[in-house]
Structure formats: structure tokens, C-alpha cells
PDB file of C-alpha atoms in Angstrom:
ATOM      1  CA  LYS A 184      -0.029  -0.066  -0.044  1.00  0.00           C
ATOM      2  CA  ASN A 185       1.370   3.330  -1.018  1.00  0.00           C
ATOM      3  CA  GLU A 186       1.837   5.951   1.644  1.00  0.00           C
ATOM      4  CA  VAL A 187      -0.311   8.413  -0.286  1.00  0.00           C
ATOM      5  CA  GLU A 188      -3.367   7.383  -2.049  1.00  0.00           C
ATOM      6  CA  GLN A 189      -5.459   9.720  -4.274  1.00  0.00           C
ATOM      7  CA  SER A 190      -8.750   9.274  -5.721  1.00  0.00           C
ATOM      8  CA  PRO A 191     -10.271   9.141  -8.283  1.00  0.00           C
ATOM      9  CA  GLN A 192      -7.318   8.537 -10.610  1.00  0.00           C
ATOM     10  CA  ASN A 193      -9.210  10.282 -13.676  1.00  0.00           C
ATOM     11  CA  LEU A 194     -12.089  12.703 -13.544  1.00  0.00           C
ATOM     12  CA  THR A 195     -14.030  14.330 -16.226  1.00  0.00           C
ATOM     13  CA  ALA A 196     -16.554  16.907 -15.617  1.00  0.00           C
ATOM     14  CA  GLN A 197     -18.613  19.379 -17.448  1.00  0.00           C
ATOM     15  CA  GLU A 198     -17.607  23.199 -17.067  1.00  0.00           C
ATOM     16  CA  GLY A 199     -19.067  24.823 -14.038  1.00  0.00           C
ATOM     17  CA  GLU A 200     -19.383  21.707 -11.887  1.00  0.00           C
ATOM     18  CA  PHE A 201     -17.847  21.440  -8.284  1.00  0.00           C
ATOM     19  CA  ILE A 202     -14.898  19.170  -8.255  1.00  0.00           C
ATOM     20  CA  THR A 203     -13.455  17.106  -5.207  1.00  0.00           C
ATOM     21  CA  ILE A 204     -10.136  15.292  -5.268  1.00  0.00           C
ATOM     22  CA  ASN A 205      -9.375  13.132  -2.207  1.00  0.00           C
ATOM     23  CA  CYS A 206      -6.096  12.168  -0.700  1.00  0.00           C
ATOM     24  CA  SER A 207      -5.333   9.850   2.151  1.00  0.00           C
ATOM     25  CA  TYR A 208      -2.066   9.052   3.906  1.00  0.00           C
ATOM     26  CA  SER A 209      -0.880   6.556   6.356  1.00  0.00           C
ATOM     27  CA  VAL A 210       2.171   8.143   7.968  1.00  0.00           C
ATOM     28  CA  GLY A 211       2.595  11.025  10.415  1.00  0.00           C
ATOM     29  CA  ILE A 212       3.118  14.210   8.564  1.00  0.00           C
ATOM     30  CA  SER A 213       4.255  17.736   9.317  1.00  0.00           C
ATOM     31  CA  ALA A 214       2.530  19.140   6.180  1.00  0.00           C
ATOM     32  CA  LEU A 215       0.552  18.181   3.208  1.00  0.00           C
ATOM     33  CA  HIS A 216       0.840  19.908  -0.231  1.00  0.00           C
ATOM     34  CA  TRP A 217      -1.348  20.049  -3.223  1.00  0.00           C
ATOM     35  CA  LEU A 218       0.269  20.477  -6.488  1.00  0.00           C
ATOM     36  CA  GLN A 219      -0.870  21.051 -10.071  1.00  0.00           C
ATOM     37  CA  GLN A 220       1.141  19.538 -13.132  1.00  0.00           C
ATOM     38  CA  HIS A 221       0.238  20.695 -16.638  1.00  0.00           C
ATOM     39  CA  PRO A 222       1.130  18.613 -19.914  1.00  0.00           C
ATOM     40  CA  GLY A 223       4.996  19.033 -20.421  1.00  0.00           C
ATOM     41  CA  GLY A 224       5.693  18.505 -16.799  1.00  0.00           C
ATOM     42  CA  GLY A 225       5.609  21.885 -14.942  1.00  0.00           C
ATOM     43  CA  ILE A 226       4.601  21.606 -11.358  1.00  0.00           C
ATOM     44  CA  VAL A 227       3.043  24.514  -9.446  1.00  0.00           C
ATOM     45  CA  SER A 228       2.312  24.446  -5.816  1.00  0.00           C
ATOM     46  CA  LEU A 229      -1.269  25.303  -4.969  1.00  0.00           C
ATOM     47  CA  PHE A 230      -1.342  24.809  -1.114  1.00  0.00           C
ATOM     48  CA  MET A 231       0.632  23.679   1.823  1.00  0.00           C
ATOM     49  CA  LEU A 232      -1.464  22.973   4.877  1.00  0.00           C
ATOM     50  CA  SER A 233      -0.923  21.303   8.256  1.00  0.00           C
ATOM     51  CA  SER A 234      -4.332  21.978   9.605  1.00  0.00           C
ATOM     52  CA  GLY A 235      -7.839  23.216   8.719  1.00  0.00           C
ATOM     53  CA  LYS A 236      -8.720  24.971   5.445  1.00  0.00           C
ATOM     54  CA  LYS A 237      -7.105  27.242   2.862  1.00  0.00           C
ATOM     55  CA  LYS A 238      -8.872  29.021   0.140  1.00  0.00           C
ATOM     56  CA  HIS A 239      -7.340  30.602  -2.910  1.00  0.00           C
ATOM     57  CA  GLY A 240      -9.664  31.900  -5.631  1.00  0.00           C
ATOM     58  CA  ARG A 241     -11.739  29.001  -6.740  1.00  0.00           C
ATOM     59  CA  LEU A 242      -9.509  26.444  -5.000  1.00  0.00           C
ATOM     60  CA  ILE A 243     -10.120  25.019  -1.424  1.00  0.00           C
ATOM     61  CA  ALA A 244      -8.030  22.676   0.204  1.00  0.00           C
ATOM     62  CA  THR A 245      -8.948  20.976   3.650  1.00  0.00           C
ATOM     63  CA  ILE A 246      -7.030  18.580   5.963  1.00  0.00           C
ATOM     64  CA  ASN A 247      -8.249  16.436   8.711  1.00  0.00           C
ATOM     65  CA  ILE A 248      -5.222  15.192  10.731  1.00  0.00           C
ATOM     66  CA  GLN A 249      -6.914  12.765  12.934  1.00  0.00           C
ATOM     67  CA  GLU A 250      -8.564  10.953   9.871  1.00  0.00           C
ATOM     68  CA  LYS A 251      -5.129  11.414   7.717  1.00  0.00           C
ATOM     69  CA  HIS A 252      -7.194  12.786   4.807  1.00  0.00           C
ATOM     70  CA  SER A 253      -7.143  15.788   2.808  1.00  0.00           C
ATOM     71  CA  SER A 254      -9.483  17.216   0.008  1.00  0.00           C
ATOM     72  CA  LEU A 255      -9.089  19.581  -2.827  1.00  0.00           C
ATOM     73  CA  HIS A 256     -12.222  21.149  -4.237  1.00  0.00           C
ATOM     74  CA  ILE A 257     -12.423  23.564  -7.371  1.00  0.00           C
ATOM     75  CA  THR A 258     -15.584  25.603  -7.557  1.00  0.00           C
ATOM     76  CA  ALA A 259     -17.092  26.704 -10.843  1.00  0.00           C
ATOM     77  CA  SER A 260     -14.615  24.530 -12.880  1.00  0.00           C
ATOM     78  CA  HIS A 261     -13.214  25.757 -16.207  1.00  0.00           C
ATOM     79  CA  PRO A 262     -11.472  24.138 -19.010  1.00  0.00           C
ATOM     80  CA  ARG A 263      -8.071  25.830 -17.786  1.00  0.00           C
ATOM     81  CA  ASP A 264      -8.266  23.716 -14.535  1.00  0.00           C
ATOM     82  CA  SER A 265      -7.635  20.730 -16.784  1.00  0.00           C
ATOM     83  CA  ALA A 266      -4.432  19.305 -15.237  1.00  0.00           C
ATOM     84  CA  VAL A 267      -3.005  16.493 -12.969  1.00  0.00           C
ATOM     85  CA  TYR A 268      -3.449  17.421  -9.455  1.00  0.00           C
ATOM     86  CA  ILE A 269      -1.090  15.708  -6.912  1.00  0.00           C
ATOM     87  CA  CYS A 270      -1.156  15.421  -3.233  1.00  0.00           C
ATOM     88  CA  ALA A 271       2.257  15.271  -1.433  1.00  0.00           C
ATOM     89  CA  VAL A 272       3.233  14.743   2.283  1.00  0.00           C
ATOM     90  CA  GLU A 273       6.223  15.934   4.355  1.00  0.00           C
ATOM     91  CA  SER A 274       7.097  13.230   6.884  1.00  0.00           C
ATOM     92  CA  ASN A 275       7.339  14.386  10.576  1.00  0.00           C
ATOM     93  CA  PHE A 276      10.781  13.058  10.707  1.00  0.00           C
ATOM     94  CA  GLY A 277      12.265  16.604   9.877  1.00  0.00           C
ATOM     95  CA  ASN A 278      13.741  15.996   6.459  1.00  0.00           C
ATOM     96  CA  GLU A 279      11.068  17.960   4.553  1.00  0.00           C
ATOM     97  CA  LYS A 280      11.490  15.619   1.517  1.00  0.00           C
ATOM     98  CA  LEU A 281       7.935  14.812   0.088  1.00  0.00           C
ATOM     99  CA  THR A 282       6.096  11.734  -0.814  1.00  0.00           C
ATOM    100  CA  PHE A 283       3.793  12.023  -3.628  1.00  0.00           C
ATOM    101  CA  GLY A 284       0.301  10.611  -4.764  1.00  0.00           C
ATOM    102  CA  THR A 285       0.253   9.094  -8.150  1.00  0.00           C
ATOM    103  CA  GLY A 286      -2.151  12.051  -9.137  1.00  0.00           C
ATOM    104  CA  THR A 287      -5.653  12.769 -10.323  1.00  0.00           C
ATOM    105  CA  ARG A 288      -6.000  13.667 -14.010  1.00  0.00           C
ATOM    106  CA  LEU A 289      -8.722  16.148 -14.213  1.00  0.00           C
ATOM    107  CA  THR A 290     -10.441  17.004 -17.514  1.00  0.00           C
ATOM    108  CA  ILE A 291     -13.072  19.856 -17.915  1.00  0.00           C
ATOM    109  CA  ILE A 292     -15.206  19.796 -20.848  1.00  0.00           C
ATOM    110  CA  PRO A 293     -16.386  23.047 -22.164  1.00  0.00           C
TER     111      PRO A 293
ATOM    112  CA  ASP B 233       7.750  30.512 -14.347  1.00  0.00           C
ATOM    113  CA  THR B 234       8.494  29.505 -10.850  1.00  0.00           C
ATOM    114  CA  GLY B 235      12.119  31.033 -10.852  1.00  0.00           C
ATOM    115  CA  VAL B 236      13.865  27.624 -10.930  1.00  0.00           C
ATOM    116  CA  SER B 237      15.267  26.534 -14.303  1.00  0.00           C
ATOM    117  CA  GLN B 238      16.784  23.281 -15.402  1.00  0.00           C
ATOM    118  CA  ASP B 239      18.854  22.537 -18.413  1.00  0.00           C
ATOM    119  CA  PRO B 240      18.500  20.729 -20.860  1.00  0.00           C
ATOM    120  CA  ARG B 241      14.732  20.499 -20.845  1.00  0.00           C
ATOM    121  CA  HIS B 242      14.966  17.379 -23.267  1.00  0.00           C
ATOM    122  CA  LYS B 243      17.993  14.712 -23.513  1.00  0.00           C
ATOM    123  CA  ILE B 244      18.044  11.790 -25.814  1.00  0.00           C
ATOM    124  CA  THR B 245      21.052   9.541 -25.340  1.00  0.00           C
ATOM    125  CA  LYS B 246      22.169   6.089 -26.121  1.00  0.00           C
ATOM    126  CA  ARG B 247      22.249   3.344 -23.434  1.00  0.00           C
ATOM    127  CA  GLY B 248      25.608   3.456 -21.658  1.00  0.00           C
ATOM    128  CA  GLN B 249      26.345   7.024 -22.267  1.00  0.00           C
ATOM    129  CA  ASN B 250      26.724   9.606 -19.297  1.00  0.00           C
ATOM    130  CA  VAL B 251      24.412  12.508 -18.927  1.00  0.00           C
ATOM    131  CA  THR B 252      24.467  15.618 -16.596  1.00  0.00           C
ATOM    132  CA  PHE B 253      21.597  17.902 -15.712  1.00  0.00           C
ATOM    133  CA  ARG B 254      21.699  21.121 -14.198  1.00  0.00           C
ATOM    134  CA  CYS B 255      19.314  23.122 -11.804  1.00  0.00           C
ATOM    135  CA  ASP B 256      19.293  26.596 -10.754  1.00  0.00           C
ATOM    136  CA  PRO B 257      17.201  27.314  -7.768  1.00  0.00           C
ATOM    137  CA  ILE B 258      15.587  30.549  -6.751  1.00  0.00           C
ATOM    138  CA  SER B 259      18.640  32.408  -5.437  1.00  0.00           C
ATOM    139  CA  GLU B 260      17.722  32.833  -1.820  1.00  0.00           C
ATOM    140  CA  HIS B 261      16.527  29.358  -1.405  1.00  0.00           C
ATOM    141  CA  ASN B 262      18.781  27.045   0.664  1.00  0.00           C
ATOM    142  CA  ARG B 263      17.263  23.822  -0.029  1.00  0.00           C
ATOM    143  CA  LEU B 264      17.330  21.976  -3.083  1.00  0.00           C
ATOM    144  CA  TYR B 265      15.668  18.643  -4.016  1.00  0.00           C
ATOM    145  CA  TRP B 266      15.924  16.302  -6.913  1.00  0.00           C
ATOM    146  CA  TYR B 267      13.017  14.094  -7.915  1.00  0.00           C
ATOM    147  CA  ARG B 268      12.266  11.491 -10.809  1.00  0.00           C
ATOM    148  CA  GLN B 269       8.962  10.935 -12.429  1.00  0.00           C
ATOM    149  CA  THR B 270       7.952   8.242 -14.702  1.00  0.00           C
ATOM    150  CA  LEU B 271       4.982   8.241 -17.149  1.00  0.00           C
ATOM    151  CA  GLY B 272       1.601   7.974 -15.164  1.00  0.00           C
ATOM    152  CA  GLN B 273       3.196   8.282 -11.643  1.00  0.00           C
ATOM    153  CA  GLY B 274       3.773  10.849  -9.160  1.00  0.00           C
ATOM    154  CA  PRO B 275       7.395  12.314  -8.644  1.00  0.00           C
ATOM    155  CA  GLU B 276       9.824  10.130  -6.366  1.00  0.00           C
ATOM    156  CA  PHE B 277      12.369  11.839  -4.147  1.00  0.00           C
ATOM    157  CA  LEU B 278      16.058  11.196  -5.043  1.00  0.00           C
ATOM    158  CA  THR B 279      17.977  13.389  -3.046  1.00  0.00           C
ATOM    159  CA  TYR B 280      18.261  16.946  -1.306  1.00  0.00           C
ATOM    160  CA  PHE B 281      20.782  19.470  -0.346  1.00  0.00           C
ATOM    161  CA  GLN B 282      20.755  22.242   2.382  1.00  0.00           C
ATOM    162  CA  ASN B 283      23.255  24.603   1.206  1.00  0.00           C
ATOM    163  CA  GLU B 284      26.120  22.551  -0.279  1.00  0.00           C
ATOM    164  CA  ALA B 285      25.510  19.766   1.936  1.00  0.00           C
ATOM    165  CA  GLN B 286      23.795  16.516   0.655  1.00  0.00           C
ATOM    166  CA  LEU B 287      21.655  15.537   3.568  1.00  0.00           C
ATOM    167  CA  GLU B 288      19.568  12.563   2.318  1.00  0.00           C
ATOM    168  CA  LYS B 289      19.703  10.124  -0.643  1.00  0.00           C
ATOM    169  CA  SER B 290      16.974   7.700  -1.616  1.00  0.00           C
ATOM    170  CA  ARG B 291      17.467   4.121  -2.255  1.00  0.00           C
ATOM    171  CA  LEU B 292      16.637   4.752  -5.880  1.00  0.00           C
ATOM    172  CA  LEU B 293      19.786   6.632  -6.187  1.00  0.00           C
ATOM    173  CA  SER B 294      22.150   3.813  -7.349  1.00  0.00           C
ATOM    174  CA  ASP B 295      25.816   4.158  -7.425  1.00  0.00           C
ATOM    175  CA  ARG B 296      25.565   5.409 -11.021  1.00  0.00           C
ATOM    176  CA  PHE B 297      23.694   8.631  -9.787  1.00  0.00           C
ATOM    177  CA  SER B 298      25.625  11.469  -8.178  1.00  0.00           C
ATOM    178  CA  ALA B 299      24.618  14.807  -7.320  1.00  0.00           C
ATOM    179  CA  GLU B 300      26.417  17.825  -6.359  1.00  0.00           C
ATOM    180  CA  ARG B 301      25.814  21.530  -5.180  1.00  0.00           C
ATOM    181  CA  PRO B 302      29.295  22.815  -4.853  1.00  0.00           C
ATOM    182  CA  LYS B 303      28.743  26.308  -3.698  1.00  0.00           C
ATOM    183  CA  GLY B 304      25.230  26.261  -2.246  1.00  0.00           C
ATOM    184  CA  SER B 305      23.692  27.545  -5.570  1.00  0.00           C
ATOM    185  CA  PHE B 306      23.191  25.470  -8.650  1.00  0.00           C
ATOM    186  CA  SER B 307      23.096  21.758  -8.551  1.00  0.00           C
ATOM    187  CA  THR B 308      24.216  18.997 -10.893  1.00  0.00           C
ATOM    188  CA  LEU B 309      23.016  15.484 -11.241  1.00  0.00           C
ATOM    189  CA  GLU B 310      24.898  13.004 -13.362  1.00  0.00           C
ATOM    190  CA  ILE B 311      23.847   9.553 -14.353  1.00  0.00           C
ATOM    191  CA  GLN B 312      26.723   7.482 -15.542  1.00  0.00           C
ATOM    192  CA  ARG B 313      26.197   4.290 -17.895  1.00  0.00           C
ATOM    193  CA  THR B 314      22.709   5.188 -18.470  1.00  0.00           C
ATOM    194  CA  GLU B 315      20.036   2.381 -18.888  1.00  0.00           C
ATOM    195  CA  GLN B 316      16.713   2.330 -20.514  1.00  0.00           C
ATOM    196  CA  GLY B 317      15.105   2.320 -17.084  1.00  0.00           C
ATOM    197  CA  ASP B 318      16.622   5.729 -16.330  1.00  0.00           C
ATOM    198  CA  SER B 319      14.207   7.344 -18.884  1.00  0.00           C
ATOM    199  CA  ALA B 320      11.880   9.698 -16.963  1.00  0.00           C
ATOM    200  CA  MET B 321      11.352  13.401 -16.155  1.00  0.00           C
ATOM    201  CA  TYR B 322      14.027  14.592 -13.674  1.00  0.00           C
ATOM    202  CA  LEU B 323      12.656  17.435 -11.567  1.00  0.00           C
ATOM    203  CA  CYS B 324      14.371  20.054  -9.467  1.00  0.00           C
ATOM    204  CA  ALA B 325      12.785  21.863  -6.518  1.00  0.00           C
ATOM    205  CA  SER B 326      14.044  24.482  -4.127  1.00  0.00           C
ATOM    206  CA  SER B 327      12.636  25.882  -0.820  1.00  0.00           C
ATOM    207  CA  SER B 328      13.671  28.254   1.953  1.00  0.00           C
ATOM    208  CA  ILE B 329      13.891  27.640   5.526  1.00  0.00           C
ATOM    209  CA  ALA B 330      12.705  31.092   6.397  1.00  0.00           C
ATOM    210  CA  GLY B 331      10.259  33.743   5.287  1.00  0.00           C
ATOM    211  CA  VAL B 332       6.651  33.631   4.155  1.00  0.00           C
ATOM    212  CA  SER B 333       7.097  30.748   1.654  1.00  0.00           C
ATOM    213  CA  TYR B 334       8.786  28.747   4.406  1.00  0.00           C
ATOM    214  CA  ASN B 335       9.195  25.176   3.274  1.00  0.00           C
ATOM    215  CA  GLU B 336       7.015  25.628   0.092  1.00  0.00           C
ATOM    216  CA  GLN B 337       8.954  23.847  -2.789  1.00  0.00           C
ATOM    217  CA  PHE B 338       9.140  25.418  -6.134  1.00  0.00           C
ATOM    218  CA  PHE B 339       9.606  23.362  -8.948  1.00  0.00           C
ATOM    219  CA  GLY B 340      11.741  23.738 -12.121  1.00  0.00           C
ATOM    220  CA  PRO B 341      10.176  22.684 -15.597  1.00  0.00           C
ATOM    221  CA  GLY B 342      11.965  19.307 -15.462  1.00  0.00           C
ATOM    222  CA  THR B 343      14.452  17.436 -17.812  1.00  0.00           C
ATOM    223  CA  ARG B 344      13.034  14.755 -19.742  1.00  0.00           C
ATOM    224  CA  LEU B 345      15.528  11.947 -20.371  1.00  0.00           C
ATOM    225  CA  THR B 346      15.031   9.445 -23.071  1.00  0.00           C
ATOM    226  CA  VAL B 347      17.457   6.491 -23.235  1.00  0.00           C
ATOM    227  CA  LEU B 348      17.486   4.441 -26.502  1.00  0.00           C
TER     228      LEU B 348
END
């Protein structure tokens, strides 16, 4: 079992739909990251959180430390949101390296 | 553009050749990470530096792989005697241990390696 599991692996939705991507992890962490990767490889950091909830524009990330679970939500989805969304965790051993999930490929259809 | 650059962006080589990749992090960032990503998978940690010190290496980093960060600025990743299984995207990221972006990792565009 991978230390970081994401679901779903693939998600196709119509423009305007509310999107939820889930991430579960099995290790103690100091922080969880949500990243966005577009075709061609470039990765952009969306959120880094260790508790509660963060919001940036149409994106919302939540984390429940007790349940070892995080969600990424996209409101009013748009075709430009189409990308791979990756959850990654920093272990609490103090080395700050990231352990990544396999990603969720999101496609928003106009 | 995150401010992290990698060179080259693409590299095609024949099996058995040596290749070297370069990463230039954001200038004030003292941590630098190398990751490898194969098709359809999330990135995997290879190694990281704090300033010029290499603090951790993954079991994935066989003795054919070596990384350096000689002056605590840019870093190089060398793969000797490349194998087809080395074909992947090699990603570099940097972070700062201070400031408002504490520990947030900024990724470069990656170097895609194809070993024929």
C-alpha cells in the first residue's frame, strides 16, 4: 500500500461543476501539499497546509489530521483547470522531503 | 515561471552514455531537491541538499547517480552508464527555511531523459 493514495485517478466533468479530489495518507506528517501539473511537466504548488482549511480563488483545500485525509475542491470549474493534481506529504521526521500520490487527472469539458 | 530553471529541457541519449543535468534554484533558497517522475506516476524523491551539504539520498539513487551542489547555489545530477530504465522526467525543486514561503517547494520545468 502506498503511503499516499489519491482518488479518483481520473475525473472528467462539465464546465461549471464542483470538483472534489481526495487524498489519504498513512504516515505522520508535518504538512501536506497540493500541486498542479500541466502537460509538459511543470509543477506548481497550490497549497501547503498542516491543519484546517485554505482558500485561494476558486480552489479550497482541507485537511483532517486525525483521519489522515485531505480534499481539494474546485468551484465553478473551467477547462483551464484541466491538469493533473498531485497530493504530497512531508513526513514528521524533519527531512522535509515529499512523498507523492500518483495524481488525479482532471479534464473539464466546455 | 517559478524561478527555478533546469537545463537541458530534453535529453536523448544512447544506453551506456553519461548525462548531466543542471538545476538553478531561486537564489535565496537554501534547500534543493531532485525528484524523478516516470509516466503516469507521481514524482519520487531522489536526494536533497541544504546549502552545499547533501543531507539525504534515496535508495533509488544507485551508484550510477551522483548529485552535487558545490557552492550551495546550482546543482548537477549526473547519471553514468545510462540504462533504458533511467528514462524519466527529472525534476528539481527549491525551498527556503525562512520567510513567508517557508518550506514551500518551487519546481523547475524538468528535464525529460530518453535513453535509447
